[in-house]
C-alpha positions as MATLAB code, in Angstrom:
seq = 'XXXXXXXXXXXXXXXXXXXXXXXXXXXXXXXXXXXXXXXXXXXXXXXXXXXXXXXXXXXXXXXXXXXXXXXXXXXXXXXXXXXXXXXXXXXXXXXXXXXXXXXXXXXXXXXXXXXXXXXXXXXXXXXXXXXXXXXXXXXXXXXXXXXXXXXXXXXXXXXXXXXXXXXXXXXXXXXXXXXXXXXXXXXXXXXXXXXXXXXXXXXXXXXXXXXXXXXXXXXXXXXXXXXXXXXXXXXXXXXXXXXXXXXXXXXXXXXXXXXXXXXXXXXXXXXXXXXXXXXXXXXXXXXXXXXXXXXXXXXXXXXXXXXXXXXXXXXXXXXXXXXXXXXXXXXXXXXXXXXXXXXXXXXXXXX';
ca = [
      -6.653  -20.334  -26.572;
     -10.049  -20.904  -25.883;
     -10.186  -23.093  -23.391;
      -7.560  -20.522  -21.368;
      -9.299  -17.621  -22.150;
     -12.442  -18.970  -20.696;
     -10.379  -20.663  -17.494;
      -9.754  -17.083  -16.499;
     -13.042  -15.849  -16.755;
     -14.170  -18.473  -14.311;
     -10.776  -17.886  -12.504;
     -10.945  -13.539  -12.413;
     -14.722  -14.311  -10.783;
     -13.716  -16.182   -7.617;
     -13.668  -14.408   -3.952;
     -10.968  -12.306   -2.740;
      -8.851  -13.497   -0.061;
      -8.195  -12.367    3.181;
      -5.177  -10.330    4.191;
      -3.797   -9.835    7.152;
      -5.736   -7.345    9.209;
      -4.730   -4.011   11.307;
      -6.211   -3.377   14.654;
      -7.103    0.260   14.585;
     -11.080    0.514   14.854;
     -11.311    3.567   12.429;
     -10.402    0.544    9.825;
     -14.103   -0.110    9.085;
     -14.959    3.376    8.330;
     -15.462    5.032    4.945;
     -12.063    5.618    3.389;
     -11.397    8.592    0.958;
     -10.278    7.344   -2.633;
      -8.335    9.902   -4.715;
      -7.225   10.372   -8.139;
      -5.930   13.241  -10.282;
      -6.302   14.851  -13.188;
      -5.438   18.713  -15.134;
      -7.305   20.959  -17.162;
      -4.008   19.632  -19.529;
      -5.088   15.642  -19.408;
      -5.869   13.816  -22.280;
      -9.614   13.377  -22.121;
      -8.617    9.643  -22.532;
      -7.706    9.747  -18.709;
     -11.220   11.050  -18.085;
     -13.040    7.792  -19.631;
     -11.191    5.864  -17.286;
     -11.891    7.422  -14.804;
     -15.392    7.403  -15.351;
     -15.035    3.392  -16.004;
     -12.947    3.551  -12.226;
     -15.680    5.537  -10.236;
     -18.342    3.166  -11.759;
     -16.374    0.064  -10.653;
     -15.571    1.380   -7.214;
     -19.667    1.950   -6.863;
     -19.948   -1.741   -8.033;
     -17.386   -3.480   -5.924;
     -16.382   -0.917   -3.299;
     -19.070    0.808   -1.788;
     -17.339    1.947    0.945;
     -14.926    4.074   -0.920;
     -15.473    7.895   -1.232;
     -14.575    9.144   -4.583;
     -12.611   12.183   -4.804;
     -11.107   13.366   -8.159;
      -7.988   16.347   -7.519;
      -8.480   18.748  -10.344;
      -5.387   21.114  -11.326;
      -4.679   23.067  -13.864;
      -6.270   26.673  -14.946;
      -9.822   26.751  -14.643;
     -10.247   28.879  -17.217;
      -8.520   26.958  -19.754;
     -10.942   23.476  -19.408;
     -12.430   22.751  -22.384;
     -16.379   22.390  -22.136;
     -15.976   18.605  -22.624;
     -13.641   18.796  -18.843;
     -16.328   20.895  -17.512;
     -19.100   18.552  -18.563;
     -16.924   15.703  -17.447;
     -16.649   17.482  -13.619;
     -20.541   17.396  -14.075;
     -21.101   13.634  -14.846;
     -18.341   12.903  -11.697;
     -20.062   14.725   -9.108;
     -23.647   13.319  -10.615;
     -22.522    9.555   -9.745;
     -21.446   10.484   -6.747;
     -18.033   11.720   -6.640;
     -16.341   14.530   -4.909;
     -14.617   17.423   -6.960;
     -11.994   19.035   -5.215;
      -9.767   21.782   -7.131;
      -6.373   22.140   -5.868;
      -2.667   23.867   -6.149;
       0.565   22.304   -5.763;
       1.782   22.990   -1.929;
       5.004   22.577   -3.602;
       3.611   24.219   -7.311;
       6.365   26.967   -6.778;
       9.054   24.514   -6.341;
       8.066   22.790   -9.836;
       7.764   27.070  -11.309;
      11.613   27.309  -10.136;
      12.624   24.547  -12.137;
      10.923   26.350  -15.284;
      12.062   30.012  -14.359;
      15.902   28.615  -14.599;
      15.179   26.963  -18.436;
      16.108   23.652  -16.882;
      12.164   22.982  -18.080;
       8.951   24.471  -20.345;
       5.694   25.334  -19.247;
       4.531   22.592  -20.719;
       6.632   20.105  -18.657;
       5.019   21.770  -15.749;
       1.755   20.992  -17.057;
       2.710   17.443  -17.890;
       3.776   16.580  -14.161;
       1.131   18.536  -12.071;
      -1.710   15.950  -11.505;
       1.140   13.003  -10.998;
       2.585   14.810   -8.287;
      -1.039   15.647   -6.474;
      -1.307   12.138   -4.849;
       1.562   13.434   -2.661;
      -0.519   16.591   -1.450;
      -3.815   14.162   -0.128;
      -2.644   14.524    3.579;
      -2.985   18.029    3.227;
      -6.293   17.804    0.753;
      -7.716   15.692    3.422;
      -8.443   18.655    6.273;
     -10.491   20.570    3.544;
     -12.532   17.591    2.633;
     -13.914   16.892    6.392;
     -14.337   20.442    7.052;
     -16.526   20.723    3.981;
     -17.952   17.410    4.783;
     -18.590   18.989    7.966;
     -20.143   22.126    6.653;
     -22.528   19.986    4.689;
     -23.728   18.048    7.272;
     -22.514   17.816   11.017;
     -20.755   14.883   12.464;
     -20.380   13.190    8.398;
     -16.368   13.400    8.516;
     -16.865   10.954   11.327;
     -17.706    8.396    9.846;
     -14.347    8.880    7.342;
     -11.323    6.638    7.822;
      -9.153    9.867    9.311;
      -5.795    7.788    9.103;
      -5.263    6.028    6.095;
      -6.522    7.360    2.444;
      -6.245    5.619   -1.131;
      -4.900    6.808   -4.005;
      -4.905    5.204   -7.370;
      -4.232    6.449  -10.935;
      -6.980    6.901  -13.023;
      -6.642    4.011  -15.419;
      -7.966    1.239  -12.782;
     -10.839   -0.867  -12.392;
     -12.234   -2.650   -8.953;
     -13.234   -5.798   -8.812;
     -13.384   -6.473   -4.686;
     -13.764   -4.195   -1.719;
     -10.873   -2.076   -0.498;
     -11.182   -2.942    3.276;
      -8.167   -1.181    5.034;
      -9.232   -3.535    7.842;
      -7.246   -6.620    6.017;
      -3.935   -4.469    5.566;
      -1.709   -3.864    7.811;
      -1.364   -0.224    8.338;
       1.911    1.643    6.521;
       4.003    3.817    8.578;
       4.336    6.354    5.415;
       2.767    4.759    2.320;
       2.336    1.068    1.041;
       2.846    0.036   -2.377;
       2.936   -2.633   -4.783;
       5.513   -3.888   -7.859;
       6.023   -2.322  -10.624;
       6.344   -4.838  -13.880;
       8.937   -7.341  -12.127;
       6.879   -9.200   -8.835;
      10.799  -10.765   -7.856;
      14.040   -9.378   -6.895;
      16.558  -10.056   -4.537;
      14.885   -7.907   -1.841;
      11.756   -5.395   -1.180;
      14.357   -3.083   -1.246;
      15.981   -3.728   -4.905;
      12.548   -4.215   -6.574;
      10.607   -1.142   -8.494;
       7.706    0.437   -6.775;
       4.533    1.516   -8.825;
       2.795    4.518   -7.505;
      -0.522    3.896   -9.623;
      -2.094    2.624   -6.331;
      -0.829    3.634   -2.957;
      -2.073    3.075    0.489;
      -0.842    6.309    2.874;
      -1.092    6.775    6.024;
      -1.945   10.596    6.473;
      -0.132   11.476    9.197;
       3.386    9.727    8.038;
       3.344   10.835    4.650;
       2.665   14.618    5.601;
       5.533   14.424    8.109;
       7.938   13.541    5.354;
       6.556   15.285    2.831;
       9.109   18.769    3.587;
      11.906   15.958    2.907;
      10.484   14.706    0.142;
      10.693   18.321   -2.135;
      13.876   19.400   -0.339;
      15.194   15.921   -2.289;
      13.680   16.734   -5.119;
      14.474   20.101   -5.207;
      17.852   19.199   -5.017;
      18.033   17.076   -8.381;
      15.843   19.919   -9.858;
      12.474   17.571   -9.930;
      14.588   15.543  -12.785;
      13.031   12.224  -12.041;
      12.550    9.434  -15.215;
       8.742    8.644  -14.114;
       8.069   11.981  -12.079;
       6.092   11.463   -8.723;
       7.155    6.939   -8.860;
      10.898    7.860   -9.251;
      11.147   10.404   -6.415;
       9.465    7.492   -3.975;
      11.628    5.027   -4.986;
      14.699    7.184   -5.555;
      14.232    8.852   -2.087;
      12.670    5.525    0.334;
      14.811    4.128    2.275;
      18.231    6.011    1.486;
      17.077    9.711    2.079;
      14.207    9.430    4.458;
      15.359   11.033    7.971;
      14.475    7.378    9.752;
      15.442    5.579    6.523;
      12.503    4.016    6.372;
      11.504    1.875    3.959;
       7.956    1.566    2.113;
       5.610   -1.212    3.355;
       4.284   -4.012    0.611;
       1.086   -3.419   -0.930;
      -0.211   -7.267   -1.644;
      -0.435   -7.249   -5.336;
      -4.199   -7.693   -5.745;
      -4.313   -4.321   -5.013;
      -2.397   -3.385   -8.197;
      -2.588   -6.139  -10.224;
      -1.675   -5.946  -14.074;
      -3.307   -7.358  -17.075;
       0.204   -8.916  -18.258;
       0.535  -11.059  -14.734;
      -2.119  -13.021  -15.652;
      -5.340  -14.333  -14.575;
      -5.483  -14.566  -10.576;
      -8.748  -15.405   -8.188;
      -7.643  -12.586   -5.764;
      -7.792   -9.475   -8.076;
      -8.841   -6.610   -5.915;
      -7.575   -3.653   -8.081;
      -6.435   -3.902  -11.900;
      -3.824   -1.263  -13.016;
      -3.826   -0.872  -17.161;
      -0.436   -0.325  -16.862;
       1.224   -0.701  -20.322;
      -0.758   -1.616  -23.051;
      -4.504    0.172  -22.226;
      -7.692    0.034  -24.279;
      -6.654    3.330  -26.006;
      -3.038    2.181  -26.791;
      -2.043   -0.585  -28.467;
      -4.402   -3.044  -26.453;
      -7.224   -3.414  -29.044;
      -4.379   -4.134  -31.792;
      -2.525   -6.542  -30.080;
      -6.071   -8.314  -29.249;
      -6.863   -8.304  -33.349;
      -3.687   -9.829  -33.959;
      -4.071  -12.900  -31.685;
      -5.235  -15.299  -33.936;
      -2.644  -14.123  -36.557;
      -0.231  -14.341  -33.737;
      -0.710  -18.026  -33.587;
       1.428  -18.529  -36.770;
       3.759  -15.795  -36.459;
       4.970  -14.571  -33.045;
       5.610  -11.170  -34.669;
       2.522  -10.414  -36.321;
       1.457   -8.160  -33.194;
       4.969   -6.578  -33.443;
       4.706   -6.047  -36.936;
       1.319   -5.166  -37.397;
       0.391   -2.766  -34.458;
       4.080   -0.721  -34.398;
       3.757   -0.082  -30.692;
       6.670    0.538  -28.978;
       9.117   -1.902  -27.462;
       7.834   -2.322  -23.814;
       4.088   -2.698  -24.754;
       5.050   -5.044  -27.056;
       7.225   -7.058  -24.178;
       4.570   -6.629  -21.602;
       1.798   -8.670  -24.580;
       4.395  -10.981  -24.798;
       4.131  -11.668  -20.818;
       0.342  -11.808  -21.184;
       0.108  -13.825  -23.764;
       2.958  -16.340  -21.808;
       1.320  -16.411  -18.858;
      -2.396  -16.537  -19.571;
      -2.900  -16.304  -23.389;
      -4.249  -13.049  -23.268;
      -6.999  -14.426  -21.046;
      -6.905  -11.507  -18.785;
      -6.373   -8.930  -20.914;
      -9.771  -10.336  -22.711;
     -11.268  -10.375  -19.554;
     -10.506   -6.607  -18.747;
     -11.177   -5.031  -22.285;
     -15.019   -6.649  -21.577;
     -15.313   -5.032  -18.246;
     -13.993   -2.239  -19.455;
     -16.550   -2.069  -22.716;
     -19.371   -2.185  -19.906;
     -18.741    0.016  -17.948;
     -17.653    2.618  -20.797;
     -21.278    1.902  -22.084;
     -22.789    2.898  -18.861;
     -20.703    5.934  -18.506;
     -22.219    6.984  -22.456;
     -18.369    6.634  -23.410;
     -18.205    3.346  -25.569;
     -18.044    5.002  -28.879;
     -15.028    6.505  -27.890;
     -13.313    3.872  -26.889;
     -14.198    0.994  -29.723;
     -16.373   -2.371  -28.278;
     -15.268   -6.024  -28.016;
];
C-alpha cells in the first residue's frame, strides 16, 4: 500500500500532455470559467469552491473565475454573503442571475407535478446552460470597467465546471479541438460500445457559446415536454436530448478525460482537472480512508463501518482496485491545503 500510494504521488506530479490543438487565434486568450451555486446550497459546496478558485489561481492562471449566484438574495445567510466577499477578494467574479428558462421550471411547480423546494434544488445545476447568455453581461461590464478588457476574453468557447473540482494543469482551449455545441467527458464507465452509448458527466463542460445558445430554445422545449423530470437534472437532459432530439442530431464532442478525471480511475500523469465525483471529503471519503488499513483483512470493513450508500461504496472499491487508494490520498492532501489557505480546514477535518 505504501509503496503504491507513494508511486502516485510521484505519478499525479508529472507534466500534462499535449492534446490536439484548434486553429482559431482567440484560443490563447483569457477564457471565462463558471460555476454555480444558490442562496439554497449547502455551504459544503462553497468550501469547494473556495479550494477550486484557489487551484485554478495555482495551475490556471489564465482562467477568469466567475461564480453564477441564484436564489433570493434576501434569503442568504450571512455566512453566503461573507462567502461572496472572500470570492470576489481572490479574484473572482460574482455574477447574480435568473433562470432564462426559471418560468419553465415555476410551471412544473404551479401544476403539483413538483415543490418549491425541488425548484430550489435544481436551479444552480441548470445555470451552466444559461453561460452563453451570462456571457454578453460579463464583457459589457468588463467593458464598463475598463475599455477594450473583454478583448482580451476567449469570446467563443467558455468553461464550466461544478464546484467540487480541483486544477492541477492549465486549461489551454488551444490543445482542444473546438466543440460544435459542448464537449464533455465520461461519466463513471470510460468504455462502451460507442461515444454514443456511454454516459456523459456535465461536472466539466467545454461550450462553444454560439452553438449551445442556438440550441438552447430546443433544449427546454424537450424538457418542457417530459415536465423537467430528468434522474440527474441538467446531465440527463444532455444526454437524454444529444444526438436523438437535436434539430441536426448532433452529437456531443469528447472531452479528453484529464479534464474530468475522477479519484476512483486512478492515479494518471495527465490529470488536468479532478472531479470529486462520488465519495468527496465531506461524504464518506475520510471514512473509507480510516478504514484502509482495517480493510486489508476484511474487504467489508469500509462497507460495514462507514454505512455509505451502495455506489460510494462501489466507486472505493474501484479506487482501491485500481490504485490502492493512492489517488484518493493524493487529493484529500491537496484538498487539506488549499482548505487551510482558504481559513476552511476546520470544517472540513485534516489528513
Amino acid at each position: 500500500m505504501i509503496a503504491s500510494v507513494f508511486a502516485c504521488l510521484l505519478v499525479c506530479a508529472c507534466q500534462a500532455r499535449t492534446l490536439h490543438a484548434q486553429s482559431s487565434s482567440s484560443c490563447s486568450k483569457k477564457l471565462f470559467w463558471f460555476t454555480a451555486i444558490t442562496t439554497k446550497s449547502d455551504l459544503e459546496y462553497w468550501r469547494y469552491a473556495k479550494v477550486a478558485l484557489l487551484s485554478s489561481k495555482e495551475h490556471s492562471p489564465n482562467l477568469v473565475p466567475v461564480i453564477i449566484v441564484g436564489g433570493a438574495q434576501g434569503s442568504a445567510s450571512i455566512e453566503f454573503l461573507e462567502n461572496l466577499a472572500w470570492f470576489r477578494d481572490h479574484g473572482g467574479i460574482v455574477y447574480h442571475h435568473n433562470l432564462t428558462f426559471g418560468a419553465d421550471l415555476q410551471n412544473v411547480v404551479d401544476q403539483g407535478l413538483r415543490d418549491q423546494k425541488w425548484y430550489e434544488a435544481v436551479e444552480g445545476t441548470y445555470m451552466r446552460l444559461d453561460i452563453p447568455l451570462i456571457m454578453p453581461h460579463l464583457l459589457k461590464q468588463l467593458e464598463e470597467r475598463k475599455q477594450g478588457l473583454s478583448e482580451h476574453i476567449n469570446q467563443e468557447l467558455a468553461l464550466y465546471t461544478d464546484a467540487d473540482v480541483m486544477f492541477y494543469h492549465e486549461v489551454n482551449p488551444c490543445n482542444l479541438e473546438k466543440p460544435e455545441v459542448m464537449a464533455i467527458g465520461p461519466e463513471m464507465d470510460r468504455k462502451a460500445a460507442s461515444w454514443s452509448d456511454l454516459n456523459k458527466n456535465s461536472g466539466v463542460l467545454l461550450i462553444n457559446l454560439k452553438g449551445l445558445a442556438t440550441v438552447l430554445p430546443s433544449m427546454v422545449k424537450f424538457a418542457n415536454s417530459k415536465n423537467w423530470d430528468f434522474a440527474v437534472m441538467d446531465q440527463s437532459l444532455i444526454n437524454e436530448f444529444f444526438p436523438d432530439h437535436d434539430p441536426k442530431h448532433r452529437d456531443l464532442s469528447p472531452l479528453p478525460e484529464p479534464y474530468n478525471w475522477k479519484g476512483y480511475w486512478g492515479c494518471s500523469p495527465n490529470i488536468i482537472i479532478t472531479h470529486w465525483h462520488g465519495p468527496k471529503p465531506e461524504r464518506c471519503l475520510n471514512c473509507y480512508i480510516d478504514h484502509m488499513e482495517k480493510s486489508k483483512v476484511d474487504k467489508n470493513a469500509y462497507i460495514n463501518g462507514c454505512k455509505c450508500n451502495d455506489g460510494y461504496n462501489e466507486l472505493w472499491r474501484r479506487a482501491v482496485e485500481a490504485d490502492g487508494g493512492g489517488l484518493y490520498l493524493k487529493l484529500i492532501s491537496d484538498q487539506n491545503k488549499y482548505a487551510i489557505a482558504a481559513g476552511d480546514a476546520a470544517k472540513i477535518g485534516a489528513y
